[in-house]
Amino acid sequence: MNAETAVDEQRKAIANRLGEPDRLQFPDGWTMSSSWRRAQAAPSTVGAVNPAEFDVLLGRENDETALSRHRVLFAVYEGDLVAECDCDGYRFRDWCAHVALLWWHWSRDDLGVTDLDTGRTHLSPPWWLTVDDVDHDRVDADASQPVAADGGVER
């Protein structure tokens, strides 16, 4: 008899929910949002609860003593990055500092995110993952210039 793994349990729990988890989408102007600024500047601690969820302790930029804890779903599921937070900010705007903090850490190779379909842990966003609006605020590349594999030296 095969023992069910924690990844299997989380995948099954998500599949049995009423409604799909939210596919992460960045709001317009997300890089200028107070949530994004707070995710980068406020004191924080992140701990994995299970393969799909993290406990996020996040303070305020000007108050290092008041940390609040929120449970955040942050995993790859059916090829998409899904994210949900139990905070009011996420409930009303589908975006919050807790989700922003996890993206901040993951995009800087400082967080392991589980692919619930394969069981693989990605230490940074995989090349094939697309998240709406993540590149929205970046300057478009000049298509007339050939791409050079110079490691970023000649930009």
XYZ file of C-alpha atoms in Angstrom:
155
model
C 0.000 0.000 0.000
C 1.411 3.395 -1.020
C 1.649 5.981 1.696
C 0.273 9.345 0.641
C 2.872 12.102 0.745
C 2.315 15.602 2.092
C 2.396 16.910 -1.499
C -0.336 14.436 -2.477
C -2.420 15.514 0.514
C -2.149 19.209 -0.408
C -2.924 18.582 -4.087
C -5.979 16.537 -3.079
C -7.112 19.193 -0.590
C -6.967 21.884 -3.290
C -8.750 19.645 -5.820
C -11.561 19.002 -3.312
C -12.166 22.684 -2.500
C -15.204 24.573 -3.639
C -13.746 26.719 -6.373
C -10.210 26.875 -7.640
C -7.475 28.731 -5.765
C -6.616 32.116 -7.178
C -4.004 32.206 -9.923
C -1.571 34.933 -8.897
C -2.021 38.085 -10.919
C -0.159 41.271 -10.172
C -2.322 44.404 -10.001
C -1.569 47.439 -12.138
C 1.238 49.450 -10.602
C 2.121 46.647 -8.185
C 5.770 47.705 -8.016
C 4.640 51.058 -6.631
C 2.121 49.624 -4.166
C 2.393 49.949 -0.410
C 2.145 46.130 -0.200
C 5.246 45.708 -2.377
C 7.152 48.376 -0.444
C 6.162 46.790 2.889
C 7.205 43.322 1.673
C 10.696 44.643 1.001
C 11.156 46.963 3.982
C 9.265 45.582 6.973
C 10.705 42.970 9.348
C 9.494 39.510 8.413
C 9.839 35.787 8.930
C 8.542 33.064 6.623
C 8.055 29.428 7.557
C 6.627 26.542 5.566
C 3.580 24.917 7.173
C 3.140 22.232 4.523
C 4.118 21.890 0.840
C 1.499 24.442 -0.256
C 1.269 26.959 2.582
C 3.497 29.336 4.490
C 3.093 31.215 7.740
C 4.176 34.798 7.163
C 5.080 37.018 10.101
C 5.227 40.576 8.834
C 5.643 43.832 10.683
C 5.280 47.441 9.706
C 8.094 49.520 8.243
C 8.211 51.802 11.286
C 7.347 49.276 14.009
C 9.566 46.232 14.420
C 7.710 44.941 17.484
C 4.245 44.338 16.000
C 4.410 41.257 13.792
C 1.164 39.793 12.500
C 0.848 36.191 11.299
C -1.049 35.132 8.211
C -1.391 31.786 6.445
C -0.635 32.027 2.716
C -1.223 29.453 -0.005
C 1.692 29.845 -2.426
C 2.351 26.886 -4.723
C 2.423 25.768 -8.330
C -0.797 23.925 -9.138
C -1.833 22.752 -12.613
C 0.979 24.809 -14.157
C 0.010 28.098 -12.494
C 1.294 29.893 -9.442
C -1.627 29.989 -7.028
C -1.748 32.344 -4.089
C -4.280 33.164 -1.395
C -3.902 34.886 1.939
C -6.270 34.970 4.896
C -5.757 38.728 5.437
C -8.317 41.439 4.685
C -6.041 43.084 2.127
C -6.007 39.965 -0.013
C -9.712 39.326 0.472
C -10.615 42.802 -0.808
C -7.868 43.411 -3.403
C -6.499 39.947 -4.375
C -3.068 41.351 -3.459
C -1.326 41.915 -0.145
C 2.076 42.380 1.449
C 2.150 38.712 2.546
C 1.841 37.395 -1.020
C 4.234 40.119 -2.194
C 6.765 39.003 0.436
C 6.661 35.407 -0.790
C 7.111 36.551 -4.409
C 9.980 38.822 -3.295
C 11.782 35.909 -1.628
C 11.063 33.398 -4.401
C 12.160 35.715 -7.202
C 15.462 36.199 -5.336
C 16.149 32.456 -4.923
C 15.337 32.611 -1.209
C 12.218 30.417 -1.026
C 11.323 26.896 -2.076
C 7.917 26.650 -3.753
C 6.382 23.242 -4.377
C 4.901 22.135 -7.675
C 1.947 20.119 -6.405
C 1.658 18.238 -9.700
C 5.232 16.938 -9.812
C 6.348 17.201 -6.175
C 9.375 19.222 -7.299
C 10.504 22.211 -5.237
C 11.473 25.275 -7.263
C 13.999 27.550 -5.548
C 13.146 30.353 -7.989
C 10.369 30.872 -10.528
C 10.874 28.334 -13.334
C 11.429 29.643 -16.855
C 8.093 28.275 -18.082
C 5.963 29.937 -15.414
C 4.082 33.021 -16.536
C 2.396 35.380 -14.128
C 0.181 38.107 -15.559
C 1.639 41.597 -15.264
C 4.922 40.508 -13.651
C 6.764 42.143 -16.561
C 4.210 44.923 -17.022
C 6.388 47.622 -15.470
C 9.595 46.563 -17.190
C 10.931 48.250 -20.303
C 10.319 46.257 -23.474
C 13.414 44.807 -25.107
C 14.467 46.306 -28.414
C 13.534 43.573 -30.900
C 15.813 45.094 -33.559
C 18.898 44.217 -31.520
C 20.098 40.588 -31.493
C 20.157 38.866 -28.142
C 23.683 38.241 -26.872
C 24.565 35.600 -24.307
C 27.056 37.846 -22.548
C 25.874 37.267 -19.009
C 24.501 40.779 -18.822
C 27.839 42.529 -19.337
C 26.945 44.339 -22.561
C 23.616 46.069 -21.794
